[in-house]
CSV table of C-alpha atoms in Angstrom, one decimal:
chain,number,residue,atom,x,y,z
A,1331,SER,CA,-60.7,87.9,-6.7
A,1332,GLN,CA,-61.3,88.2,-3.0
A,1333,GLU,CA,-58.4,89.0,-0.7
A,1334,LEU,CA,-58.2,88.8,3.1
A,1335,GLU,CA,-56.0,91.1,5.0
A,1336,GLN,CA,-55.1,90.2,8.6
A,1337,SER,CA,-53.7,92.6,11.2
A,1338,PRO,CA,-51.5,92.7,13.0
A,1339,GLN,CA,-49.0,90.5,11.2
A,1340,SER,CA,-47.5,89.5,14.5
A,1341,LEU,CA,-48.2,90.1,18.1
A,1342,ILE,CA,-46.4,89.6,21.4
A,1343,VAL,CA,-48.5,89.9,24.5
A,1344,GLN,CA,-47.9,89.2,28.2
A,1345,GLU,CA,-49.7,86.3,29.7
A,1346,GLY,CA,-53.0,87.5,31.1
A,1347,LYS,CA,-53.5,90.3,28.6
A,1348,ASN,CA,-56.3,90.6,26.1
A,1349,LEU,CA,-55.7,90.9,22.4
A,1350,THR,CA,-57.6,91.3,19.1
A,1351,ILE,CA,-56.8,90.1,15.6
A,1352,ASN,CA,-58.6,91.5,12.6
A,1353,CYS,CA,-59.5,90.1,9.2
A,1354,THR,CA,-60.7,92.4,6.5
A,1355,SER,CA,-62.1,91.3,3.2
A,1356,SER,CA,-62.0,93.1,-0.2
A,1357,LYS,CA,-65.4,91.7,-1.0
A,1358,THR,CA,-68.6,90.7,0.7
A,1359,LEU,CA,-68.1,88.1,3.4
A,1360,TYR,CA,-70.4,85.1,3.4
A,1361,GLY,CA,-68.8,82.4,5.5
A,1362,LEU,CA,-65.8,83.5,7.6
A,1363,TYR,CA,-63.6,80.8,9.2
A,1364,TRP,CA,-61.0,81.1,12.0
A,1365,TYR,CA,-58.3,78.5,12.3
A,1366,LYS,CA,-55.3,78.2,14.7
A,1367,GLN,CA,-52.1,76.5,13.7
A,1368,LYS,CA,-49.1,75.6,15.9
A,1369,TYR,CA,-45.7,75.4,14.2
A,1370,GLY,CA,-45.3,72.3,12.1
A,1371,GLU,CA,-48.8,71.2,12.6
A,1372,GLY,CA,-52.1,71.3,10.8
A,1373,LEU,CA,-55.0,73.7,11.0
A,1374,ILE,CA,-57.3,73.5,14.0
A,1375,PHE,CA,-60.8,74.8,13.3
A,1376,LEU,CA,-61.9,77.4,15.9
A,1377,MET,CA,-65.2,78.8,14.6
A,1378,MET,CA,-67.2,79.9,11.6
A,1379,LEU,CA,-69.4,83.0,11.2
A,1380,GLN,CA,-72.1,83.5,8.6
A,1381,LYS,CA,-74.3,86.4,9.5
A,1382,GLY,CA,-73.6,90.0,10.0
A,1383,GLY,CA,-73.4,90.8,13.7
A,1384,GLU,CA,-72.9,87.1,14.6
A,1385,GLU,CA,-70.7,86.4,17.6
A,1386,LYS,CA,-69.4,83.1,18.7
A,1387,SER,CA,-67.2,82.1,21.7
A,1388,HIS,CA,-65.1,79.1,22.5
A,1389,GLU,CA,-63.4,79.1,25.9
A,1390,LYS,CA,-61.6,82.4,26.0
A,1391,ILE,CA,-61.8,83.1,22.3
A,1392,THR,CA,-64.6,85.3,20.8
A,1393,ALA,CA,-65.1,86.0,17.1
A,1394,LYS,CA,-67.4,88.6,15.6
A,1395,LEU,CA,-68.5,89.4,12.1
A,1396,ASP,CA,-69.2,92.9,10.9
A,1397,GLU,CA,-70.9,92.5,7.6
A,1398,LYS,CA,-71.0,96.2,6.7
A,1399,LYS,CA,-67.3,96.6,7.3
A,1400,GLN,CA,-66.6,93.3,5.6
A,1401,GLN,CA,-64.5,92.5,8.7
A,1402,SER,CA,-64.2,89.9,11.4
A,1403,SER,CA,-62.3,90.2,14.7
A,1404,LEU,CA,-61.0,87.5,17.0
A,1405,HIS,CA,-60.6,88.5,20.6
A,1406,ILE,CA,-58.7,86.5,23.2
A,1407,THR,CA,-59.3,87.2,26.8
A,1408,ALA,CA,-56.7,86.7,29.5
A,1409,SER,CA,-54.2,85.1,27.1
A,1410,GLN,CA,-52.2,82.0,28.1
A,1411,PRO,CA,-49.1,80.4,26.6
A,1412,SER,CA,-51.4,77.8,25.0
A,1413,HIS,CA,-52.9,80.5,22.8
A,1414,ALA,CA,-49.6,81.0,21.0
A,1415,GLY,CA,-49.5,80.1,17.4
A,1416,ILE,CA,-50.6,81.3,14.0
A,1417,TYR,CA,-54.2,82.5,13.5
A,1418,LEU,CA,-55.6,82.3,10.0
A,1419,CYS,CA,-58.9,83.6,8.7
A,1420,GLY,CA,-60.5,82.0,5.7
A,1421,ALA,CA,-63.5,83.0,3.6
A,1422,ASP,CA,-65.7,81.0,1.3
A,1423,GLY,CA,-67.1,82.5,-1.9
A,1424,GLY,CA,-70.7,82.0,-0.9
A,1425,GLN,CA,-71.2,79.0,-3.2
A,1426,ALA,CA,-71.2,75.4,-2.3
A,1427,GLY,CA,-67.8,73.8,-2.5
A,1428,THR,CA,-65.8,76.9,-3.2
A,1429,ALA,CA,-62.2,76.7,-1.9
A,1430,LEU,CA,-61.4,78.8,1.1
A,1431,ILE,CA,-59.4,81.9,0.5
A,1432,PHE,CA,-57.0,82.7,3.4
A,1433,GLY,CA,-55.3,85.7,4.9
A,1434,LYS,CA,-51.6,85.6,5.5
A,1435,GLY,CA,-52.0,84.8,9.2
A,1436,THR,CA,-51.2,86.5,12.5
A,1437,THR,CA,-48.4,85.0,14.6
A,1438,LEU,CA,-49.2,85.3,18.3
A,1439,SER,CA,-46.5,84.9,21.0
A,1440,VAL,CA,-47.5,84.9,24.7
A,1441,SER,CA,-44.8,85.6,27.2
A,1442,SER,CA,-45.1,84.3,30.8
B,356,ASN,CA,-62.7,58.7,12.1
B,357,ALA,CA,-59.6,59.2,10.0
B,358,GLY,CA,-60.8,62.3,8.2
B,359,VAL,CA,-58.2,63.5,5.7
B,360,THR,CA,-55.0,61.5,5.6
B,361,GLN,CA,-51.8,62.8,3.9
B,362,THR,CA,-48.6,60.9,3.3
B,363,PRO,CA,-45.7,61.3,3.6
B,364,LYS,CA,-45.4,63.8,6.5
B,365,PHE,CA,-41.9,64.8,5.5
B,366,ARG,CA,-39.8,64.5,2.4
B,367,ILE,CA,-36.6,65.8,1.0
B,368,LEU,CA,-36.3,65.9,-2.8
B,369,LYS,CA,-33.4,66.7,-5.1
B,370,ILE,CA,-33.9,69.2,-7.8
B,371,GLY,CA,-35.4,67.6,-10.9
B,372,GLN,CA,-36.8,64.6,-9.0
B,373,SER,CA,-40.5,63.8,-9.0
B,374,MET,CA,-42.9,62.6,-6.4
B,375,THR,CA,-46.6,62.2,-5.5
B,376,LEU,CA,-48.2,63.6,-2.4
B,377,GLN,CA,-51.0,61.3,-1.4
B,378,CYS,CA,-54.3,62.5,0.1
B,379,THR,CA,-57.2,60.3,1.1
B,380,GLN,CA,-60.5,61.2,2.8
B,381,ASP,CA,-63.1,58.8,4.2
B,382,MET,CA,-66.0,61.2,4.6
B,383,ASN,CA,-67.4,60.8,1.1
B,384,HIS,CA,-66.8,64.5,0.4
B,385,ASN,CA,-67.2,65.6,-3.2
B,386,TYR,CA,-64.9,68.6,-3.0
B,387,MET,CA,-61.1,68.3,-2.4
B,388,TYR,CA,-58.4,70.9,-2.4
B,389,TRP,CA,-54.6,71.2,-2.4
B,390,TYR,CA,-53.0,74.2,-0.7
B,391,ARG,CA,-49.4,75.2,-0.1
B,392,GLN,CA,-48.3,77.3,2.8
B,393,ASP,CA,-45.1,79.4,2.8
B,394,PRO,CA,-43.9,81.3,5.8
B,395,GLY,CA,-46.0,84.5,6.4
B,396,MET,CA,-48.1,83.9,3.2
B,397,GLY,CA,-51.1,82.0,4.5
B,398,LEU,CA,-52.4,79.1,2.3
B,399,LYS,CA,-52.6,79.4,-1.5
B,400,LEU,CA,-54.8,77.1,-3.6
B,401,ILE,CA,-53.0,74.9,-6.0
B,402,TYR,CA,-55.7,72.7,-7.5
B,403,TYR,CA,-59.2,71.6,-6.5
B,404,SER,CA,-61.7,69.0,-7.6
B,405,VAL,CA,-65.5,69.0,-7.5
B,406,GLY,CA,-65.8,65.3,-7.9
B,407,ALA,CA,-64.2,62.2,-9.4
B,408,GLY,CA,-62.9,62.9,-12.9
B,409,ILE,CA,-63.1,66.7,-12.5
B,410,THR,CA,-60.2,69.0,-11.5
B,411,ASP,CA,-59.4,72.6,-12.0
B,412,LYS,CA,-56.5,75.0,-11.4
B,413,GLY,CA,-56.3,77.3,-8.4
B,414,GLU,CA,-54.1,80.3,-7.8
B,415,VAL,CA,-50.6,78.6,-8.1
B,416,PRO,CA,-50.9,75.5,-10.3
B,417,ASN,CA,-47.6,75.8,-12.2
B,418,GLY,CA,-45.3,72.8,-11.6
B,419,TYR,CA,-48.0,70.6,-10.3
B,420,ASN,CA,-50.5,68.1,-11.6
B,421,VAL,CA,-53.5,66.3,-10.0
B,422,SER,CA,-55.9,63.5,-10.8
B,423,ARG,CA,-59.2,62.4,-9.2
B,424,SER,CA,-60.1,58.9,-10.2
B,425,THR,CA,-62.1,58.1,-7.1
B,426,THR,CA,-64.1,60.2,-4.6
B,427,GLU,CA,-61.6,59.3,-1.8
B,428,ASP,CA,-58.2,60.1,-3.4
B,429,PHE,CA,-56.7,63.3,-4.7
B,430,PRO,CA,-53.0,62.9,-5.3
B,431,LEU,CA,-50.7,65.9,-6.1
B,432,ARG,CA,-47.8,65.2,-8.5
B,433,LEU,CA,-44.6,67.2,-8.7
B,434,GLU,CA,-42.8,66.3,-12.0
B,435,LEU,CA,-39.6,68.3,-11.9
B,436,ALA,CA,-39.0,69.5,-8.3
B,437,ALA,CA,-37.6,73.0,-7.9
B,438,PRO,CA,-36.4,74.8,-4.8
B,439,SER,CA,-39.4,77.2,-5.2
B,440,GLN,CA,-41.6,74.2,-4.3
B,441,THR,CA,-40.2,73.9,-0.9
B,442,SER,CA,-43.3,74.4,1.2
B,443,VAL,CA,-45.8,72.7,3.5
B,444,TYR,CA,-48.7,71.2,1.5
B,445,PHE,CA,-52.2,70.7,2.9
B,446,CYS,CA,-55.0,68.7,1.5
B,447,ALA,CA,-58.6,69.5,2.4
B,448,SER,CA,-62.0,68.2,1.6
B,449,SER,CA,-65.6,69.5,2.0
B,450,TYR,CA,-69.2,68.5,1.6
B,451,GLY,CA,-69.7,71.5,-0.6
B,452,ILE,CA,-72.4,72.9,1.7
B,453,THR,CA,-71.8,76.6,2.3
B,454,GLY,CA,-71.9,77.4,5.9
B,455,ASP,CA,-71.4,73.9,7.2
B,456,TYR,CA,-68.3,74.2,9.3
B,457,TYR,CA,-67.9,70.4,9.3
B,458,GLY,CA,-67.4,70.7,5.6
B,459,TYR,CA,-63.8,72.0,5.5
B,460,THR,CA,-61.5,69.3,6.9
B,461,PHE,CA,-57.7,69.6,6.6
B,462,GLY,CA,-55.0,67.0,6.6
B,463,SER,CA,-52.0,67.3,8.9
B,464,GLY,CA,-49.7,68.4,6.0
B,465,THR,CA,-46.6,67.3,4.1
B,466,ARG,CA,-43.4,69.2,4.7
B,467,LEU,CA,-41.4,69.2,1.5
B,468,THR,CA,-37.9,70.4,1.0
B,469,VAL,CA,-36.2,70.6,-2.4
B,470,VAL,CA,-32.4,70.8,-2.4
């Protein structure tokens, strides 16, 4: 079965600093999804990557998919307190309707 | 645009009690899923359904049951609550179209504590 490993497990950065979160798959990546979660709340969809080399951005968050490395990275530029939360990567199995498999998450704290 | 609705949002159960977590979606999605989230463990799949009348086990199904009598509803049943079932439960649905990011929609979660 597919497993997703996220690194780091937790991260504390100073406001204004850049950071990167990685998600590495044990198997071929098809659809890779990034979600953000604030404590006690649901999952907020950030973006989805499908093709090797694909890169998407939303405000100050950029995600890339390296198909050969079976890895995705999430980069936040000039972090703000509003970026704090848990970031989860999820992968579909390449078939319609397959349930997403999730990594354990990366907890981000931003100090002002 | 309700999306996926879960009730209740919070619940405290005593050991041995039973309850049903409700999940309803109004997007006519064929696929529905139940996940549980424990601190630092991500989301783990409990059960899923590919359509009305069809359900199957996920990674952690023990202690739970599901049914899918309609496209809209996918309730999760806990028969004999145990402390190990203390968790946050998320229901989700999808079109079943790979690559369609509108497909995977999550509810806001049910926080369950078993004491």
